[in-house]
Short mmCIF file of C-alpha atoms in Angstrom, two decimals:
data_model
loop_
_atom_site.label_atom_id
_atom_site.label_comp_id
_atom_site.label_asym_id
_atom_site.label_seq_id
_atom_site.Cartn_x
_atom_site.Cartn_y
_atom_site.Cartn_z
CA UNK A 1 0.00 0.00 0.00
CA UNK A 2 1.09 3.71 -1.26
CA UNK A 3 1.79 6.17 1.63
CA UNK A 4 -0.55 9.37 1.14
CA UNK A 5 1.08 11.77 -1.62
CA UNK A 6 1.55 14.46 0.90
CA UNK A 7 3.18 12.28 3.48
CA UNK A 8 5.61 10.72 0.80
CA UNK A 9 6.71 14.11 -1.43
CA UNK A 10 7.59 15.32 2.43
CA UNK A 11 9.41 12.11 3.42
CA UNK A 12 11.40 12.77 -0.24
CA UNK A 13 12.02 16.71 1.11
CA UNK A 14 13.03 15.81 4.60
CA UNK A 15 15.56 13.41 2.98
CA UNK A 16 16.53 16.27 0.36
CA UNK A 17 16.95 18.50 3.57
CA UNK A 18 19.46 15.93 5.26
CA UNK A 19 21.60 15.75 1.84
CA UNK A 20 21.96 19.32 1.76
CA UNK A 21 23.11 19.51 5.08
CA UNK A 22 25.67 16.65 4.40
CA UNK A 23 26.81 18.84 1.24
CA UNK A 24 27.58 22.07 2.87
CA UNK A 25 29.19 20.51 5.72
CA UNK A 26 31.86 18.56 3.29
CA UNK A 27 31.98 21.78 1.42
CA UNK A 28 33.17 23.37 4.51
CA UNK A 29 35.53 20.64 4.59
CA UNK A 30 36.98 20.72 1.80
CA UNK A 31 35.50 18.06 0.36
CA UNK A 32 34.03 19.32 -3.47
CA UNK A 33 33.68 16.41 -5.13
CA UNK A 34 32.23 14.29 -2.16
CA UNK A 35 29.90 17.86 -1.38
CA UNK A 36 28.61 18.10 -5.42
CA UNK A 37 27.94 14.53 -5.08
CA UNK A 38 25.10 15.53 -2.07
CA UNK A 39 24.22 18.66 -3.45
CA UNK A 40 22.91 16.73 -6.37
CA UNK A 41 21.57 13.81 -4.67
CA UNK A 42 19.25 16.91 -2.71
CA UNK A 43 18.46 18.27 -5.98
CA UNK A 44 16.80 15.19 -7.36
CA UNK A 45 14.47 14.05 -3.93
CA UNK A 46 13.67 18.12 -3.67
CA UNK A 47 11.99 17.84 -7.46
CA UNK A 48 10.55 13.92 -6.42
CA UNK A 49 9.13 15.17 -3.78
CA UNK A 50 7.77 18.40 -5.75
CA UNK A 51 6.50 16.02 -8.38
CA UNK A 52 4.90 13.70 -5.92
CA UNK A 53 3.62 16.71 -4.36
CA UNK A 54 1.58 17.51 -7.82
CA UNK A 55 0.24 14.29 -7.98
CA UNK A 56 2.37 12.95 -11.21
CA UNK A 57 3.98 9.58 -10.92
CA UNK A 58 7.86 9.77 -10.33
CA UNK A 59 10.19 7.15 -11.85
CA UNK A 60 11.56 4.41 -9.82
CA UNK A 61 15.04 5.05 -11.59
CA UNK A 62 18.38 6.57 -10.93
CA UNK A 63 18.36 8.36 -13.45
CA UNK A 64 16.19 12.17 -13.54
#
């Protein structure tokens, strides 16, 4: 059974929101490669959970 659309485009944005945080922190670091890597991973489960959010079907892919 599907979680709720609201429930599961904010479960996507929460984990979008921990990714980001993991980003600027290996920024500050030092870390560039390692902190695009995040950055990008939060830009893909921010627009999931923004598509999600709109009601379309997302993709069950790794590729956006």
């Amino acid at each position: 059974m599907q979680s709720d659309p609201r429930s599961e485009a904010a479960r996507w944005l929460a984990q979008a929101g921990e990714d980001l945080v993991v980003a600027e922190k290996l920024r500050e670091l030092g870390h560039h490669f390692a902190s695009c890597f995040h950055a990008q991973q939060s830009a893909e489960k921010a627009l999931k959970a923004a598509l999600i959010g709109l009601g379309l079907a997302i993709a069950r892919t790794h590729s956006v």
